[in-house]
């Protein structure tokens, strides 16, 4: 992945750092705070009730990751995110989803503790697992969650109440993503559609795209969604068990603006560049993380500009917002950060 030499007087800087956990890693996210460089949270994927979230940080002197905190988590995390607060003006918070949305506060010493559990299904003892969530970058008091019960919920995490809950799809909702700004979000699900919502007018939604791929006669679900924060006209999505990534322009609904076909096995994760409107990283079961340059659209995008081969299937990819020359990937029990 690293294709350039460090310049000047920094010949010792490595291009790849690895950390091995005692368990399969699924959830993973970069801290955004400017005062916590090279800090990430990783979540275990173990088929039992008690799972773990661990916070690790690169010790640049020792050139190795150190563990700075961890906590038990019921079930595996379906997603982990740090508060999108680069200027360090808010509490140092981490959010996770699984059975519920939870917020965790990380103290000055690095010790995490549960801040709150947010549950909008008060009338029943059963919970509908949450498949994903997104933290609004413009208004960090707002988190949107997606659930297998067909709903999306937008939470006010300061007041700890739902702003709104809506039936978003005909079947399970698998992912949710905010656009730039505070009003617009989109979701994908088992009904094979991307639906766009505006919090100012929730009585209707817009179907931006519907999957035409079928599996055993049924429409294939869309499982991942990522909104380009630098150019909010563009979204990326993935069909379940597909090796292709679909790029959509919301000004031209239903027709893909590009289809990225560089992977040979199913794509697991997407991450837009936080500092460039035309770059996206994709990761798949072919053990590859690929970076694509989309600046030539609408011409077909045939090949990635960078490719990195990991030692196993890549389950997760995240491009660092506060350090945009670093990308993190997870495969098996390994977290790797790669300089791009």
mmCIF file of C-alpha atoms in Angstrom:
data_model
loop_
_atom_site.group_PDB
_atom_site.id
_atom_site.type_symbol
_atom_site.label_atom_id
_atom_site.label_comp_id
_atom_site.label_asym_id
_atom_site.label_seq_id
_atom_site.Cartn_x
_atom_site.Cartn_y
_atom_site.Cartn_z
ATOM 1 C CA UNK A 1 0.000 0.000 0.000
ATOM 2 C CA UNK A 2 2.840 2.316 0.831
ATOM 3 C CA UNK A 3 4.284 3.477 -2.434
ATOM 4 C CA UNK A 4 6.492 6.366 -1.375
ATOM 5 C CA UNK A 5 9.665 6.811 0.637
ATOM 6 C CA UNK A 6 9.629 8.872 3.823
ATOM 7 C CA UNK A 7 11.341 12.171 3.105
ATOM 8 C CA UNK A 8 13.946 14.158 4.989
ATOM 9 C CA UNK A 9 15.258 13.090 8.357
ATOM 10 C CA UNK A 10 12.711 10.383 9.142
ATOM 11 C CA UNK A 11 14.282 7.277 7.636
ATOM 12 C CA UNK A 12 13.117 5.039 10.497
ATOM 13 C CA UNK A 13 9.397 5.544 10.010
ATOM 14 C CA UNK A 14 7.692 2.308 9.125
ATOM 15 C CA UNK A 15 4.980 2.067 6.529
ATOM 16 C CA UNK A 16 2.987 -0.740 8.183
ATOM 17 C CA UNK A 17 2.293 -1.400 11.864
ATOM 18 C CA UNK A 18 0.494 -4.524 13.060
ATOM 19 C CA UNK A 19 -1.276 -5.517 16.253
ATOM 20 C CA UNK A 20 -2.436 -9.056 17.026
ATOM 21 C CA UNK A 21 -5.476 -9.522 19.271
ATOM 22 C CA UNK A 22 -6.380 -12.752 21.081
ATOM 23 C CA UNK A 23 -9.595 -12.990 19.046
ATOM 24 C CA UNK A 24 -11.015 -12.438 15.566
ATOM 25 C CA UNK A 25 -11.438 -8.682 14.994
ATOM 26 C CA UNK A 26 -14.625 -7.337 13.446
ATOM 27 C CA UNK A 27 -15.491 -3.850 14.712
ATOM 28 C CA UNK A 28 -12.762 -1.214 14.271
ATOM 29 C CA UNK A 29 -12.493 2.568 14.141
ATOM 30 C CA UNK A 30 -9.903 5.349 14.267
ATOM 31 C CA UNK A 31 -10.082 7.953 16.996
ATOM 32 C CA UNK A 32 -10.626 11.414 15.486
ATOM 33 C CA UNK A 33 -9.222 13.622 18.257
ATOM 34 C CA UNK A 34 -6.110 15.583 17.317
ATOM 35 C CA UNK A 35 -4.534 14.828 20.722
ATOM 36 C CA UNK A 36 -4.913 11.031 20.370
ATOM 37 C CA UNK A 37 -2.999 10.192 17.232
ATOM 38 C CA UNK A 38 -2.808 6.549 16.128
ATOM 39 C CA UNK A 39 -5.506 5.459 18.601
ATOM 40 C CA UNK A 40 -8.046 2.863 17.484
ATOM 41 C CA UNK A 41 -10.770 0.730 19.034
ATOM 42 C CA UNK A 42 -11.224 -2.893 17.967
ATOM 43 C CA UNK A 43 -14.034 -5.326 18.778
ATOM 44 C CA UNK A 44 -13.956 -9.096 19.067
ATOM 45 C CA UNK A 45 -16.125 -11.469 17.063
ATOM 46 C CA UNK A 46 -16.742 -14.468 19.291
ATOM 47 C CA UNK A 47 -19.820 -16.648 19.113
ATOM 48 C CA UNK A 48 -20.743 -16.202 22.749
ATOM 49 C CA UNK A 49 -22.396 -13.568 24.919
ATOM 50 C CA UNK A 50 -19.301 -11.887 26.344
ATOM 51 C CA UNK A 51 -17.182 -10.098 23.787
ATOM 52 C CA UNK A 52 -14.478 -7.452 24.163
ATOM 53 C CA UNK A 53 -13.691 -3.969 22.907
ATOM 54 C CA UNK A 54 -10.047 -2.995 23.238
ATOM 55 C CA UNK A 55 -8.414 0.416 22.763
ATOM 56 C CA UNK A 56 -4.914 0.393 21.308
ATOM 57 C CA UNK A 57 -2.537 3.217 20.452
ATOM 58 C CA UNK A 58 0.697 3.283 18.517
ATOM 59 C CA UNK A 59 3.668 4.125 20.722
ATOM 60 C CA UNK A 60 5.793 5.965 18.187
ATOM 61 C CA UNK A 61 8.968 5.650 20.278
ATOM 62 C CA UNK A 62 8.668 1.879 20.535
ATOM 63 C CA UNK A 63 7.063 1.617 17.079
ATOM 64 C CA UNK A 64 4.496 -0.800 18.459
ATOM 65 C CA UNK A 65 0.865 -0.765 19.545
ATOM 66 C CA UNK A 66 0.125 -0.630 23.266
ATOM 67 C CA UNK A 67 -3.186 -1.517 24.915
ATOM 68 C CA UNK A 68 -4.645 1.492 26.741
ATOM 69 C CA UNK A 69 -8.034 0.161 27.846
ATOM 70 C CA UNK A 70 -10.714 -2.451 27.290
ATOM 71 C CA UNK A 71 -14.226 -3.412 28.334
ATOM 72 C CA UNK A 72 -16.577 -6.372 28.044
ATOM 73 C CA UNK A 73 -19.349 -6.010 25.471
ATOM 74 C CA UNK A 74 -22.506 -8.165 25.183
ATOM 75 C CA UNK A 75 -22.322 -9.946 21.815
ATOM 76 C CA UNK A 76 -19.916 -8.813 19.096
ATOM 77 C CA UNK A 77 -20.043 -5.137 18.135
ATOM 78 C CA UNK A 78 -21.670 -4.643 14.751
ATOM 79 C CA UNK A 79 -19.933 -1.245 14.570
ATOM 80 C CA UNK A 80 -17.628 0.935 16.661
ATOM 81 C CA UNK A 81 -17.152 4.699 16.233
ATOM 82 C CA UNK A 82 -15.310 7.416 18.128
ATOM 83 C CA UNK A 83 -17.011 10.786 18.508
ATOM 84 C CA UNK A 84 -16.280 12.921 15.408
ATOM 85 C CA UNK A 85 -14.598 15.679 17.414
ATOM 86 C CA UNK A 86 -11.224 16.648 16.003
ATOM 87 C CA UNK A 87 -10.906 19.796 18.126
ATOM 88 C CA UNK A 88 -11.313 17.889 21.428
ATOM 89 C CA UNK A 89 -14.231 20.063 22.561
ATOM 90 C CA UNK A 90 -16.471 17.193 23.679
ATOM 91 C CA UNK A 91 -16.106 14.313 26.108
ATOM 92 C CA UNK A 92 -13.932 11.485 24.806
ATOM 93 C CA UNK A 93 -16.738 9.120 23.765
ATOM 94 C CA UNK A 94 -16.901 5.809 21.946
ATOM 95 C CA UNK A 95 -20.152 4.327 20.612
ATOM 96 C CA UNK A 96 -20.944 0.670 19.891
ATOM 97 C CA UNK A 97 -23.915 -1.237 18.519
ATOM 98 C CA UNK A 98 -24.948 -4.857 18.998
ATOM 99 C CA UNK A 99 -28.092 -5.592 20.970
ATOM 100 C CA UNK A 100 -28.356 -1.857 21.843
ATOM 101 C CA UNK A 101 -26.589 1.437 21.204
ATOM 102 C CA UNK A 102 -24.102 2.132 23.991
ATOM 103 C CA UNK A 103 -21.895 5.137 24.700
ATOM 104 C CA UNK A 104 -18.621 4.676 26.562
ATOM 105 C CA UNK A 105 -16.623 7.462 28.197
ATOM 106 C CA UNK A 106 -12.832 7.217 28.116
ATOM 107 C CA UNK A 107 -11.201 8.970 31.083
ATOM 108 C CA UNK A 108 -7.982 10.995 31.000
ATOM 109 C CA UNK A 109 -6.143 7.905 32.221
ATOM 110 C CA UNK A 110 -7.602 5.911 29.326
ATOM 111 C CA UNK A 111 -10.049 3.841 31.371
ATOM 112 C CA UNK A 112 -13.376 3.315 29.527
ATOM 113 C CA UNK A 113 -16.683 3.077 31.376
ATOM 114 C CA UNK A 114 -20.283 2.760 30.235
ATOM 115 C CA UNK A 115 -21.869 6.210 29.910
ATOM 116 C CA UNK A 116 -25.347 5.072 28.821
ATOM 117 C CA UNK A 117 -27.379 2.389 27.062
ATOM 118 C CA UNK A 118 -29.984 3.697 24.611
ATOM 119 C CA UNK A 119 -33.024 1.501 24.019
ATOM 120 C CA UNK A 120 -36.109 2.598 22.131
ATOM 121 C CA UNK A 121 -38.010 -0.700 22.567
ATOM 122 C CA UNK A 122 -39.216 -0.109 26.106
ATOM 123 C CA UNK A 123 -42.433 -2.110 25.659
ATOM 124 C CA UNK A 124 -40.779 -5.478 25.168
ATOM 125 C CA UNK A 125 -38.132 -7.537 26.884
ATOM 126 C CA UNK A 126 -36.825 -8.604 23.482
ATOM 127 C CA UNK A 127 -34.470 -6.425 21.527
ATOM 128 C CA UNK A 128 -34.047 -6.196 17.783
ATOM 129 C CA UNK A 129 -30.317 -6.263 17.102
ATOM 130 C CA UNK A 130 -28.767 -3.157 15.616
ATOM 131 C CA UNK A 131 -26.857 -3.819 12.425
ATOM 132 C CA UNK A 132 -24.966 -0.521 12.157
ATOM 133 C CA UNK A 133 -24.966 3.180 12.993
ATOM 134 C CA UNK A 134 -23.466 6.498 11.919
ATOM 135 C CA UNK A 135 -22.373 9.480 14.000
ATOM 136 C CA UNK A 136 -23.218 12.848 12.479
ATOM 137 C CA UNK A 137 -19.997 14.806 11.895
ATOM 138 C CA UNK A 138 -21.688 18.222 11.761
ATOM 139 C CA UNK A 139 -23.779 17.681 14.902
ATOM 140 C CA UNK A 140 -22.096 15.116 17.182
ATOM 141 C CA UNK A 141 -25.179 15.015 19.429
ATOM 142 C CA UNK A 142 -26.868 12.931 16.705
ATOM 143 C CA UNK A 143 -26.425 9.209 16.014
ATOM 144 C CA UNK A 144 -28.516 7.181 13.579
ATOM 145 C CA UNK A 145 -28.941 3.412 14.063
ATOM 146 C CA UNK A 146 -30.266 0.691 11.744
ATOM 147 C CA UNK A 147 -32.032 -2.458 12.910
ATOM 148 C CA UNK A 148 -33.235 -5.832 11.702
ATOM 149 C CA UNK A 149 -36.748 -4.723 12.737
ATOM 150 C CA UNK A 150 -36.922 -2.594 9.492
ATOM 151 C CA UNK A 151 -36.437 0.703 11.370
ATOM 152 C CA UNK A 152 -33.854 3.447 11.636
ATOM 153 C CA UNK A 153 -33.683 5.556 14.798
ATOM 154 C CA UNK A 154 -32.086 9.005 15.051
ATOM 155 C CA UNK A 155 -30.899 9.629 18.624
ATOM 156 C CA UNK A 156 -30.148 12.817 20.506
ATOM 157 C CA UNK A 157 -27.331 11.467 22.645
ATOM 158 C CA UNK A 158 -27.149 14.570 24.853
ATOM 159 C CA UNK A 159 -30.775 14.253 25.920
ATOM 160 C CA UNK A 160 -30.589 10.455 25.501
ATOM 161 C CA UNK A 161 -33.891 10.345 23.656
ATOM 162 C CA UNK A 162 -34.831 9.323 20.129
ATOM 163 C CA UNK A 163 -35.504 12.287 17.856
ATOM 164 C CA UNK A 164 -37.374 10.011 15.494
ATOM 165 C CA UNK A 165 -37.843 6.357 14.624
ATOM 166 C CA UNK A 166 -39.092 5.392 11.204
ATOM 167 C CA UNK A 167 -39.821 2.270 9.222
ATOM 168 C CA UNK A 168 -37.108 2.624 6.602
ATOM 169 C CA UNK A 169 -37.409 -0.575 4.554
ATOM 170 C CA UNK A 170 -39.681 -3.542 3.879
ATOM 171 C CA UNK A 171 -37.123 -5.909 5.423
ATOM 172 C CA UNK A 172 -34.059 -5.734 7.676
ATOM 173 C CA UNK A 173 -31.963 -2.556 7.501
ATOM 174 C CA UNK A 174 -28.251 -3.354 7.262
ATOM 175 C CA UNK A 175 -26.499 0.025 7.175
ATOM 176 C CA UNK A 176 -27.084 3.757 7.591
ATOM 177 C CA UNK A 177 -25.004 6.765 6.575
ATOM 178 C CA UNK A 178 -25.397 10.512 7.047
ATOM 179 C CA UNK A 179 -24.674 12.896 4.196
ATOM 180 C CA UNK A 180 -22.599 15.996 4.891
ATOM 181 C CA UNK A 181 -24.721 18.342 7.050
ATOM 182 C CA UNK A 182 -27.382 17.487 9.610
ATOM 183 C CA UNK A 183 -30.558 16.726 7.686
ATOM 184 C CA UNK A 184 -30.036 13.935 5.170
ATOM 185 C CA UNK A 185 -29.259 10.257 5.677
ATOM 186 C CA UNK A 186 -29.659 7.064 3.696
ATOM 187 C CA UNK A 187 -30.054 3.387 4.484
ATOM 188 C CA UNK A 188 -29.720 0.013 2.761
ATOM 189 C CA UNK A 189 -31.279 -3.312 3.521
ATOM 190 C CA UNK A 190 -32.481 -6.776 2.691
ATOM 191 C CA UNK A 191 -35.078 -5.395 0.262
ATOM 192 C CA UNK A 192 -32.195 -4.409 -2.056
ATOM 193 C CA UNK A 193 -32.861 -0.671 -2.021
ATOM 194 C CA UNK A 194 -31.055 2.513 -0.984
ATOM 195 C CA UNK A 195 -33.495 4.983 0.534
ATOM 196 C CA UNK A 196 -32.712 8.614 1.231
ATOM 197 C CA UNK A 197 -34.430 10.540 4.044
ATOM 198 C CA UNK A 198 -34.540 14.193 5.060
ATOM 199 C CA UNK A 199 -35.211 14.885 8.743
ATOM 200 C CA UNK A 200 -37.123 18.031 7.748
ATOM 201 C CA UNK A 201 -39.710 16.025 5.784
ATOM 202 C CA UNK A 202 -39.890 12.432 6.941
ATOM 203 C CA UNK A 203 -43.293 11.699 5.457
ATOM 204 C CA UNK A 204 -41.600 10.461 2.305
ATOM 205 C CA UNK A 205 -38.282 8.955 1.256
ATOM 206 C CA UNK A 206 -36.506 8.721 -2.081
ATOM 207 C CA UNK A 207 -35.408 5.383 -3.511
ATOM 208 C CA UNK A 208 -32.023 6.161 -5.049
ATOM 209 C CA UNK A 209 -31.182 2.672 -6.230
ATOM 210 C CA UNK A 210 -32.628 -0.824 -6.323
ATOM 211 C CA UNK A 211 -30.473 -3.909 -6.682
ATOM 212 C CA UNK A 212 -31.161 -5.926 -9.806
ATOM 213 C CA UNK A 213 -28.921 -8.790 -8.744
ATOM 214 C CA UNK A 214 -30.777 -11.862 -7.640
ATOM 215 C CA UNK A 215 -29.844 -14.867 -5.597
ATOM 216 C CA UNK A 216 -32.068 -17.956 -5.846
ATOM 217 C CA UNK A 217 -34.815 -15.888 -7.423
ATOM 218 C CA UNK A 218 -34.910 -13.213 -4.725
ATOM 219 C CA UNK A 219 -33.509 -9.677 -4.838
ATOM 220 C CA UNK A 220 -30.025 -9.570 -3.331
ATOM 221 C CA UNK A 221 -29.715 -7.461 -0.175
ATOM 222 C CA UNK A 222 -27.527 -4.362 -0.060
ATOM 223 C CA UNK A 223 -25.286 -4.707 2.976
ATOM 224 C CA UNK A 224 -22.966 -1.667 3.113
ATOM 225 C CA UNK A 225 -23.428 2.028 2.491
ATOM 226 C CA UNK A 226 -20.929 4.880 2.642
ATOM 227 C CA UNK A 227 -21.645 8.515 1.832
ATOM 228 C CA UNK A 228 -18.872 10.631 0.346
ATOM 229 C CA UNK A 229 -18.517 13.487 2.851
ATOM 230 C CA UNK A 230 -16.360 15.566 0.483
ATOM 231 C CA UNK A 231 -18.822 15.359 -2.420
ATOM 232 C CA UNK A 232 -22.293 14.541 -1.075
ATOM 233 C CA UNK A 233 -23.599 13.654 -4.525
ATOM 234 C CA UNK A 234 -21.854 10.295 -4.293
ATOM 235 C CA UNK A 235 -22.608 7.126 -2.338
ATOM 236 C CA UNK A 236 -21.031 3.684 -2.447
ATOM 237 C CA UNK A 237 -22.837 0.419 -1.767
ATOM 238 C CA UNK A 238 -22.217 -3.327 -1.878
ATOM 239 C CA UNK A 239 -24.569 -6.184 -2.667
ATOM 240 C CA UNK A 240 -24.405 -9.206 -0.374
ATOM 241 C CA UNK A 241 -21.782 -11.757 -1.508
ATOM 242 C CA UNK A 242 -20.776 -9.556 -4.455
ATOM 243 C CA UNK A 243 -17.231 -8.724 -5.552
ATOM 244 C CA UNK A 244 -18.399 -5.422 -7.073
ATOM 245 C CA UNK A 245 -18.716 -1.976 -5.502
ATOM 246 C CA UNK A 246 -21.458 0.276 -6.878
ATOM 247 C CA UNK A 247 -20.877 4.051 -6.959
ATOM 248 C CA UNK A 248 -24.061 6.129 -7.223
ATOM 249 C CA UNK A 249 -24.702 9.755 -8.076
ATOM 250 C CA UNK A 250 -27.895 10.867 -6.314
ATOM 251 C CA UNK A 251 -28.589 13.300 -9.189
ATOM 252 C CA UNK A 252 -28.974 10.274 -11.495
ATOM 253 C CA UNK A 253 -30.921 7.751 -9.417
ATOM 254 C CA UNK A 254 -31.077 4.048 -10.241
ATOM 255 C CA UNK A 255 -28.106 4.009 -12.655
ATOM 256 C CA UNK A 256 -24.664 3.350 -11.165
ATOM 257 C CA UNK A 257 -22.158 6.124 -11.902
ATOM 258 C CA UNK A 258 -19.435 3.459 -11.780
ATOM 259 C CA UNK A 259 -19.008 -0.197 -10.912
ATOM 260 C CA UNK A 260 -15.656 -1.150 -9.374
ATOM 261 C CA UNK A 261 -14.747 -4.696 -10.353
ATOM 262 C CA UNK A 262 -11.223 -5.160 -9.019
ATOM 263 C CA UNK A 263 -12.013 -7.724 -6.323
ATOM 264 C CA UNK A 264 -12.357 -11.445 -7.003
ATOM 265 C CA UNK A 265 -14.300 -12.357 -3.824
ATOM 266 C CA UNK A 266 -17.056 -10.665 -1.861
ATOM 267 C CA UNK A 267 -16.484 -7.106 -0.683
ATOM 268 C CA UNK A 268 -16.779 -6.565 3.077
ATOM 269 C CA UNK A 269 -16.041 -2.896 3.688
ATOM 270 C CA UNK A 270 -15.824 0.571 2.121
ATOM 271 C CA UNK A 271 -14.201 3.787 3.261
ATOM 272 C CA UNK A 272 -14.171 7.098 1.368
ATOM 273 C CA UNK A 273 -11.070 9.240 1.683
ATOM 274 C CA UNK A 274 -11.699 11.897 4.346
ATOM 275 C CA UNK A 275 -9.615 14.509 2.495
ATOM 276 C CA UNK A 276 -10.362 13.851 -1.173
ATOM 277 C CA UNK A 277 -13.679 13.736 -3.003
ATOM 278 C CA UNK A 278 -12.611 11.126 -5.554
ATOM 279 C CA UNK A 279 -10.831 8.355 -3.643
ATOM 280 C CA UNK A 280 -12.324 5.299 -1.954
ATOM 281 C CA UNK A 281 -10.798 2.209 -0.345
ATOM 282 C CA UNK A 282 -12.512 -1.178 -0.618
ATOM 283 C CA UNK A 283 -11.656 -4.452 1.147
ATOM 284 C CA UNK A 284 -12.724 -8.007 0.419
ATOM 285 C CA UNK A 285 -12.458 -11.733 0.986
ATOM 286 C CA UNK A 286 -9.740 -11.861 -1.706
ATOM 287 C CA UNK A 287 -7.374 -10.522 1.007
ATOM 288 C CA UNK A 288 -7.040 -7.221 -0.825
ATOM 289 C CA UNK A 289 -7.492 -3.585 0.100
ATOM 290 C CA UNK A 290 -7.783 -1.463 -3.043
ATOM 291 C CA UNK A 291 -7.711 2.321 -3.444
ATOM 292 C CA UNK A 292 -9.620 3.728 -6.402
ATOM 293 C CA UNK A 293 -9.424 7.124 -8.089
ATOM 294 C CA UNK A 294 -12.881 8.070 -9.366
ATOM 295 C CA UNK A 295 -11.902 11.429 -10.868
ATOM 296 C CA UNK A 296 -12.368 10.135 -14.429
ATOM 297 C CA UNK A 297 -16.069 9.288 -14.003
ATOM 298 C CA UNK A 298 -18.264 8.892 -16.015
ATOM 299 C CA UNK A 299 -15.555 7.018 -17.925
ATOM 300 C CA UNK A 300 -15.336 3.425 -16.652
ATOM 301 C CA UNK A 301 -12.970 2.966 -13.697
ATOM 302 C CA UNK A 302 -11.097 -0.171 -14.639
ATOM 303 C CA UNK A 303 -8.250 -0.539 -12.167
ATOM 304 C CA UNK A 304 -7.379 0.606 -8.667
ATOM 305 C CA UNK A 305 -4.433 2.972 -8.237
ATOM 306 C CA UNK A 306 -3.063 1.102 -5.202
ATOM 307 C CA UNK A 307 -3.416 -2.466 -4.035
ATOM 308 C CA UNK A 308 -2.361 -4.121 -0.797
ATOM 309 C CA UNK A 309 -2.539 -7.846 -0.204
ATOM 310 C CA UNK A 310 -3.116 -8.923 3.385
ATOM 311 C CA UNK A 311 -2.482 -12.375 4.806
ATOM 312 C CA UNK A 312 -6.181 -13.291 4.923
ATOM 313 C CA UNK A 313 -9.686 -12.061 4.108
ATOM 314 C CA UNK A 314 -10.026 -8.372 4.994
ATOM 315 C CA UNK A 315 -13.109 -7.840 7.178
ATOM 316 C CA UNK A 316 -12.866 -4.118 7.799
ATOM 317 C CA UNK A 317 -11.269 -0.959 6.410
ATOM 318 C CA UNK A 318 -11.226 2.558 7.864
ATOM 319 C CA UNK A 319 -9.473 5.635 6.469
ATOM 320 C CA UNK A 320 -8.209 7.918 9.245
ATOM 321 C CA UNK A 321 -9.938 11.295 9.282
ATOM 322 C CA UNK A 322 -7.339 13.087 11.407
ATOM 323 C CA UNK A 323 -4.359 11.351 9.744
ATOM 324 C CA UNK A 324 -5.478 10.865 6.146
ATOM 325 C CA UNK A 325 -2.232 9.255 5.008
ATOM 326 C CA UNK A 326 -3.109 6.160 7.083
ATOM 327 C CA UNK A 327 -5.640 3.408 6.445
ATOM 328 C CA UNK A 328 -6.496 0.622 8.917
ATOM 329 C CA UNK A 329 -7.559 -2.877 7.942
ATOM 330 C CA UNK A 330 -8.507 -6.006 9.917
ATOM 331 C CA UNK A 331 -7.992 -9.628 8.957
ATOM 332 C CA UNK A 332 -8.294 -12.639 11.273
ATOM 333 C CA UNK A 333 -6.865 -11.505 14.636
ATOM 334 C CA UNK A 334 -4.707 -8.744 13.129
ATOM 335 C CA UNK A 335 -5.167 -4.982 12.973
ATOM 336 C CA UNK A 336 -2.852 -3.308 10.476
ATOM 337 C CA UNK A 337 -2.337 0.347 9.703
ATOM 338 C CA UNK A 338 -0.873 1.190 6.303
ATOM 339 C CA UNK A 339 0.678 4.451 5.181
ATOM 340 C CA UNK A 340 -0.706 5.595 1.842
#
